[in-house]
PDB file of C-alpha atoms in Angstrom:
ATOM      1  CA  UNK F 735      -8.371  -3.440   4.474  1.00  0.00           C
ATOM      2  CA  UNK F 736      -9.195  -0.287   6.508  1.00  0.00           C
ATOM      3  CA  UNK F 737      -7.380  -1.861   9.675  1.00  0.00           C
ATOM      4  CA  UNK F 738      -4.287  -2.693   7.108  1.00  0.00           C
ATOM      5  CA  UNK F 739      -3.944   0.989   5.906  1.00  0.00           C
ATOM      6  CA  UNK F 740      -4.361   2.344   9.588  1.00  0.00           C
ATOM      7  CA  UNK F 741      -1.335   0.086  11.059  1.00  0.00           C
ATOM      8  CA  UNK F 742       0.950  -0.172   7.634  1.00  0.00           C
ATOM      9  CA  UNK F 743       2.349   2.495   4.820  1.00  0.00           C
ATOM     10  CA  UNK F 744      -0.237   2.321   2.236  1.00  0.00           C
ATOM     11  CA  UNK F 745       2.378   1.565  -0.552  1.00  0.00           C
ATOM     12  CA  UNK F 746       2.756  -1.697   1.372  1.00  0.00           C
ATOM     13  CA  UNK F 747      -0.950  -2.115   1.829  1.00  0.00           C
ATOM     14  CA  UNK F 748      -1.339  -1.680  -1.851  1.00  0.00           C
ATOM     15  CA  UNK F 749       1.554  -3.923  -2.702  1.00  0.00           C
ATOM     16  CA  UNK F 750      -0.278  -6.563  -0.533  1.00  0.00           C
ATOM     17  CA  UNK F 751      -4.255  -6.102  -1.564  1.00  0.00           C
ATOM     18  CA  UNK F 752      -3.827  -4.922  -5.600  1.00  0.00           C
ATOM     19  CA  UNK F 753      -0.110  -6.523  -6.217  1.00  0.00           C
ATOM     20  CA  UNK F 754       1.568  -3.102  -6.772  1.00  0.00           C
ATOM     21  CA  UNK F 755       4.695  -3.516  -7.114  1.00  0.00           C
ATOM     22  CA  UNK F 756       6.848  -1.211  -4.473  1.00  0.00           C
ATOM     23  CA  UNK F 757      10.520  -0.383  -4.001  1.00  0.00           C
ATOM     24  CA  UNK F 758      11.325  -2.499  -0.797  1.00  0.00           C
ATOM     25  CA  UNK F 759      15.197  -1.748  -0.312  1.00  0.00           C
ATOM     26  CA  UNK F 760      15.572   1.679  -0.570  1.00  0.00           C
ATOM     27  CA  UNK F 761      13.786   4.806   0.136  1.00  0.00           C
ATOM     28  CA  UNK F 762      10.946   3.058   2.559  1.00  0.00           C
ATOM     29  CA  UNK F 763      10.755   4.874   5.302  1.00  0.00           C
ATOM     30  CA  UNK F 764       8.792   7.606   4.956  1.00  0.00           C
ATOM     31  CA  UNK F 765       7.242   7.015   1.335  1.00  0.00           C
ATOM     32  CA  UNK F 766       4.350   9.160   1.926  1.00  0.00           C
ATOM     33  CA  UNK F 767       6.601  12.241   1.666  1.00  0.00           C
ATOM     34  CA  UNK F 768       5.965  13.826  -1.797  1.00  0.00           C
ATOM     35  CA  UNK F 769       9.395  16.572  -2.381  1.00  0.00           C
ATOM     36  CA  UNK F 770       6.487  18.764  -4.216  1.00  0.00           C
ATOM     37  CA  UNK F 771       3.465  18.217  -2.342  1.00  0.00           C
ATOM     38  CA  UNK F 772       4.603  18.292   0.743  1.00  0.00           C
ATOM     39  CA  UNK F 773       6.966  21.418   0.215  1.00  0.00           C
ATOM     40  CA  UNK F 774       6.408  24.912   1.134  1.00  0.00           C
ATOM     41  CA  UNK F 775       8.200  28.231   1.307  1.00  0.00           C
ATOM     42  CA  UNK F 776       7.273  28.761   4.794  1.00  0.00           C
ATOM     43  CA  UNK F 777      10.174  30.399   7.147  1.00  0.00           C
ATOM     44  CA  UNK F 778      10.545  31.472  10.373  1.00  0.00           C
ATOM     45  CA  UNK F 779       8.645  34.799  11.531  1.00  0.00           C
ATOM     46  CA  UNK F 780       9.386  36.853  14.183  1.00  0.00           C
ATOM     47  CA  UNK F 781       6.142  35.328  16.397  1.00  0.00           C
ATOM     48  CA  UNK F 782       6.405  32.245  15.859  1.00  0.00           C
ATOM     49  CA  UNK F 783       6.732  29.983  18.829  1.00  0.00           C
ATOM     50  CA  UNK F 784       9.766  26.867  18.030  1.00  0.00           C
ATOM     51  CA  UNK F 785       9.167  23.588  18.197  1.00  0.00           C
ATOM     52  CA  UNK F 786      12.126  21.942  17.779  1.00  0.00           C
ATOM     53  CA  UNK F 787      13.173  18.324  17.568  1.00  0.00           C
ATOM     54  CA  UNK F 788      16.319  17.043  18.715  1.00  0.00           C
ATOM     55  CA  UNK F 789      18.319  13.512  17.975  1.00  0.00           C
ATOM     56  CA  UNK F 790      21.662  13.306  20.131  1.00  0.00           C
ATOM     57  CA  UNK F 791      24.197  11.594  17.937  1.00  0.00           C
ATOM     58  CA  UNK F 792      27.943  11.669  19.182  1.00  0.00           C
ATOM     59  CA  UNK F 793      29.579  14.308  17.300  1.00  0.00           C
ATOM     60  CA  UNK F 794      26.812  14.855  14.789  1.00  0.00           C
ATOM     61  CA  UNK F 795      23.953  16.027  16.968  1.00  0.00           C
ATOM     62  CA  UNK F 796      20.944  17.265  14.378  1.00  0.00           C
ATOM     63  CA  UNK F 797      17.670  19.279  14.977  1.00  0.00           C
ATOM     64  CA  UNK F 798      14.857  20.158  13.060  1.00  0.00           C
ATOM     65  CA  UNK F 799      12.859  23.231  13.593  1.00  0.00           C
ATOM     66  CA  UNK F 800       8.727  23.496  13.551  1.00  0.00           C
ATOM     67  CA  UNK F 801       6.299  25.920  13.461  1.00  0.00           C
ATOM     68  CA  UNK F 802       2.486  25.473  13.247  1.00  0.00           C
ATOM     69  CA  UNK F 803      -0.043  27.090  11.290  1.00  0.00           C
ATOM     70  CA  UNK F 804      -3.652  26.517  11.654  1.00  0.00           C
ATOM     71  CA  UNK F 805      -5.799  26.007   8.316  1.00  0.00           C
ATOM     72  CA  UNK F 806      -9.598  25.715   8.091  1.00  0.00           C
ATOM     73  CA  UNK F 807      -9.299  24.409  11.738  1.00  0.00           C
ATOM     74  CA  UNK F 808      -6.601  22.215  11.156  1.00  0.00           C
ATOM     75  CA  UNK F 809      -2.929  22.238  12.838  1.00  0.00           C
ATOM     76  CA  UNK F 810      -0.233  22.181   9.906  1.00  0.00           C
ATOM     77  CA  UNK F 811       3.147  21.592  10.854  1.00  0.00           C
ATOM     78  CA  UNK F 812       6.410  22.597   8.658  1.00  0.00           C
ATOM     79  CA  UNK F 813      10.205  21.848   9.305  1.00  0.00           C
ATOM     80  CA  UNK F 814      11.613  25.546   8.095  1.00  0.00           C
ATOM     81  CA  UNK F 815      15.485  24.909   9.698  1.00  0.00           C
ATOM     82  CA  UNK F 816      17.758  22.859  10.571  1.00  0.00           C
ATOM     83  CA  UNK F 817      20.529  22.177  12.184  1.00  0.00           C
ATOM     84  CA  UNK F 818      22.835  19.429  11.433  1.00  0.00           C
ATOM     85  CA  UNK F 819      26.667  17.911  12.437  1.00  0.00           C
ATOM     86  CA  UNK F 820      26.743  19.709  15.843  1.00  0.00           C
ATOM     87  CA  UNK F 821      29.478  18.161  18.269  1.00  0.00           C
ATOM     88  CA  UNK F 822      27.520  18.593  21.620  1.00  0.00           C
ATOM     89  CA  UNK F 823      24.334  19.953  23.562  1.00  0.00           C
ATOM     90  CA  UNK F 824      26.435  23.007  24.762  1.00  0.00           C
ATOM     91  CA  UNK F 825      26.949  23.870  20.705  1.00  0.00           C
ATOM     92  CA  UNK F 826      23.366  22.873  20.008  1.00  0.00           C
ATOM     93  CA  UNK F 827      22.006  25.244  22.834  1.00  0.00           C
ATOM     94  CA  UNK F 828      24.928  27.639  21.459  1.00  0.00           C
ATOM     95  CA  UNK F 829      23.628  27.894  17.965  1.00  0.00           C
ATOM     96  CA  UNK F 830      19.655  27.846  18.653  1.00  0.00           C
ATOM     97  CA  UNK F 831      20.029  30.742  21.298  1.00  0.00           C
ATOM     98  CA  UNK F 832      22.312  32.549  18.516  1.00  0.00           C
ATOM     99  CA  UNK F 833      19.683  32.205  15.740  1.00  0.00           C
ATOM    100  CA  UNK F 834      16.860  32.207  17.333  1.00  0.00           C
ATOM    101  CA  UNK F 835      17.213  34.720  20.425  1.00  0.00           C
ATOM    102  CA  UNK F 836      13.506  36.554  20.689  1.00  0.00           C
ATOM    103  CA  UNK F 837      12.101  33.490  19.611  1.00  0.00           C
ATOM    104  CA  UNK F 838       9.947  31.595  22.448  1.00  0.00           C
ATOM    105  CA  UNK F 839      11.601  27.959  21.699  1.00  0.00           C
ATOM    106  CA  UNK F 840      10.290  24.220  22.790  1.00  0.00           C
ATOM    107  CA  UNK F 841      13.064  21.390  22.690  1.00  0.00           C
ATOM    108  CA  UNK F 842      11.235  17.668  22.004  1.00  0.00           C
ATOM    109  CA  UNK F 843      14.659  15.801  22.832  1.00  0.00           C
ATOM    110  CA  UNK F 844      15.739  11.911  21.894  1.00  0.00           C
ATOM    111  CA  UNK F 845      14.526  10.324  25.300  1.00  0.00           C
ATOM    112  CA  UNK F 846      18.330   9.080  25.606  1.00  0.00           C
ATOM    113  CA  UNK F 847      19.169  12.231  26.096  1.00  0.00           C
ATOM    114  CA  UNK F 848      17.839  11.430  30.022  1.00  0.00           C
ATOM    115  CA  UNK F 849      20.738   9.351  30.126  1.00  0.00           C
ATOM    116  CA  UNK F 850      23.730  10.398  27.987  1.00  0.00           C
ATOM    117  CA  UNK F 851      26.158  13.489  28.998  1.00  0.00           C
ATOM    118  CA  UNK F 852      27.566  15.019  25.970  1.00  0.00           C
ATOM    119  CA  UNK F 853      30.031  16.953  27.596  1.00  0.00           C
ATOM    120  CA  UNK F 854      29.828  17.237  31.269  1.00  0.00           C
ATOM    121  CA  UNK F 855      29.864  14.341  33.197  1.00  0.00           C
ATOM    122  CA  UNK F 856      27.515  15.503  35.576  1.00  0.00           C
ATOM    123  CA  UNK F 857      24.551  16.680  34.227  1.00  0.00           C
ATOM    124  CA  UNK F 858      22.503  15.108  31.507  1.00  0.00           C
ATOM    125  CA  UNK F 859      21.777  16.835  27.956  1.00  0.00           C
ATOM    126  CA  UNK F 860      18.118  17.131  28.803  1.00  0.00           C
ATOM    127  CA  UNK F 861      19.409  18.784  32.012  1.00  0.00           C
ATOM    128  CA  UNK F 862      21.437  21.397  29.905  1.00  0.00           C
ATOM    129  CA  UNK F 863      18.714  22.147  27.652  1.00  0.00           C
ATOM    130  CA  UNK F 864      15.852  23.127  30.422  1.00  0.00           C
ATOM    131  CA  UNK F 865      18.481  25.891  31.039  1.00  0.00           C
ATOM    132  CA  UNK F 866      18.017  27.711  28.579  1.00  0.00           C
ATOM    133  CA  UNK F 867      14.243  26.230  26.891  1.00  0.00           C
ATOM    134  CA  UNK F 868      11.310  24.706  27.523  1.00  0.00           C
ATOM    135  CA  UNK F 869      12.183  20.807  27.000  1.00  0.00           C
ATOM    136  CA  UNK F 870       8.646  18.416  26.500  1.00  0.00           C
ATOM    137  CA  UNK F 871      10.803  15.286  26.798  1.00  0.00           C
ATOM    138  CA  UNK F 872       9.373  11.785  26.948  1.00  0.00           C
ATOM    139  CA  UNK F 873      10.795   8.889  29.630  1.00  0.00           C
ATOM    140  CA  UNK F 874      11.035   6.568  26.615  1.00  0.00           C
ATOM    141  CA  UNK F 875      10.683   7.136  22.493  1.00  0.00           C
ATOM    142  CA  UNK F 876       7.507   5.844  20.572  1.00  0.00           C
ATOM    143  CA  UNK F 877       7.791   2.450  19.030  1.00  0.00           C
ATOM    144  CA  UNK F 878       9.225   3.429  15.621  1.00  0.00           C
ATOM    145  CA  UNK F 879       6.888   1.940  13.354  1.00  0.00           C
ATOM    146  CA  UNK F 880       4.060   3.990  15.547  1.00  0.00           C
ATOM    147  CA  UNK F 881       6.508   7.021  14.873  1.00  0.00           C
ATOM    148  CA  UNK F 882       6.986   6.398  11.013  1.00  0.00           C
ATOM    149  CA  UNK F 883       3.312   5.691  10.204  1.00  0.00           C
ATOM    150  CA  UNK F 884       2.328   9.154  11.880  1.00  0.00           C
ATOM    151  CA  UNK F 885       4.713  10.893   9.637  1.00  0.00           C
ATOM    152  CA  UNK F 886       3.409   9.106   6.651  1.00  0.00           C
ATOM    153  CA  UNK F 887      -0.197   9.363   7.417  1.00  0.00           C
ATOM    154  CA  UNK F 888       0.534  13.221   8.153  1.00  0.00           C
ATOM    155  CA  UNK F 889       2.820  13.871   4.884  1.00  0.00           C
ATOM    156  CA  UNK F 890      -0.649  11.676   3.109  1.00  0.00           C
ATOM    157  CA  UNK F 891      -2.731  14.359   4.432  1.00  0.00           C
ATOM    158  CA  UNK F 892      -1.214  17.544   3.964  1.00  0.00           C
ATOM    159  CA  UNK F 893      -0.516  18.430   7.455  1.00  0.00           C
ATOM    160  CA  UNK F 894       3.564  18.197   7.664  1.00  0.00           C
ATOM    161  CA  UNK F 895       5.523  19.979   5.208  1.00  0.00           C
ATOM    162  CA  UNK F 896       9.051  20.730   4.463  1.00  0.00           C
ATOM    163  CA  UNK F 897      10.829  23.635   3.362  1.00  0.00           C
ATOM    164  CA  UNK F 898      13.394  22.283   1.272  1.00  0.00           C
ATOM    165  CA  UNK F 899      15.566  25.135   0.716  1.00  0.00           C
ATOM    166  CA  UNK F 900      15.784  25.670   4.849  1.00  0.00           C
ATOM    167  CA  UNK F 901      15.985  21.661   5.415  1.00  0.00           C
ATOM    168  CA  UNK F 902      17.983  20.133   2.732  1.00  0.00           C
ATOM    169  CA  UNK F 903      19.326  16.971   4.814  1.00  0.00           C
ATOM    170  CA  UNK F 904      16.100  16.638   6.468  1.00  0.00           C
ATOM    171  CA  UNK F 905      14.011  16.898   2.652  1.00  0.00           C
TER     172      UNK F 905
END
């Protein structure tokens, strides 16, 4: 039962070992995410350092924006902005730098952006952003179920949060 919970969402796990029954067609991605419990008021201050995630959809680019807090030796993340329905990197790069321009800033890019060019045909997205930030970007994405059941096992411990005021697509 242990292994089950460590490699499935645990409403599925409890579906399968009591006979819960769970909402399987809508809303079951991340069902760990609680809109109270995992909510905070948290914004950005002036030292924080940005970690910010970045999905390059044509036309409707998105990012959501991290900082990290440590609590009784534990990292907590929280998603305090976003940015959403951005037509290209150069916009994207635009709008961060215009918000955020003391802040020290740390792009974790959609690996496709290695291979896509947004809006000039010779240099990559990734290649735009390490112009103006620090980019951490991976050759390939994580398997997505290894990518969803971090999220829920962080949202089941208390260690990602939301503010849903700054992030209301992203909530």
């Amino acid at each position: 039962i242990d292994k089950l919970y460590a490699t499935y969402p645990a409403n599925l796990v409890d579906a399968y070992v009591n006979g819960e029954f769970v909402n399987l067609t809508s809303g079951g991605v991340y069902t760990c995410y609680d809109r109270k419990l995992n909510n905070t008021d948290r914004e950005v201050k002036d030292t924080d350092h940005l970690h910010i995630g970045m999905d390059f959809n044509v036309g409707k680019m998105s990012a959501i924006v991290h900082v990290e807090d440590n609590r009784d030796n534990t990292k907590i993340t929280s998603a305090v902005d976003e940015f959403m329905g951005l037509l290209d990197t150069p916009a994207m790069i635009k709008a961060i730098e215009n918000k955020y321009p003391e802040h020290r800033v740390t792009i974790y890019p959609d690996a496709s952006g290695q291979n896509r060019k947004s809006s000039n045909a010779s240099e990559t997205d990734i290649s735009q952003l390490k112009k103006s930030f620090k980019v951490n970007a991976r050759t390939k994405n994580p398997f997505v179920k290894d990518r969803i059941l971090s999220m829920n096992n962080s949202f089941t411990k208390r260690q990602h949060f939301v503010n849903v005021k700054r992030c209301p697509t992203h909530a």
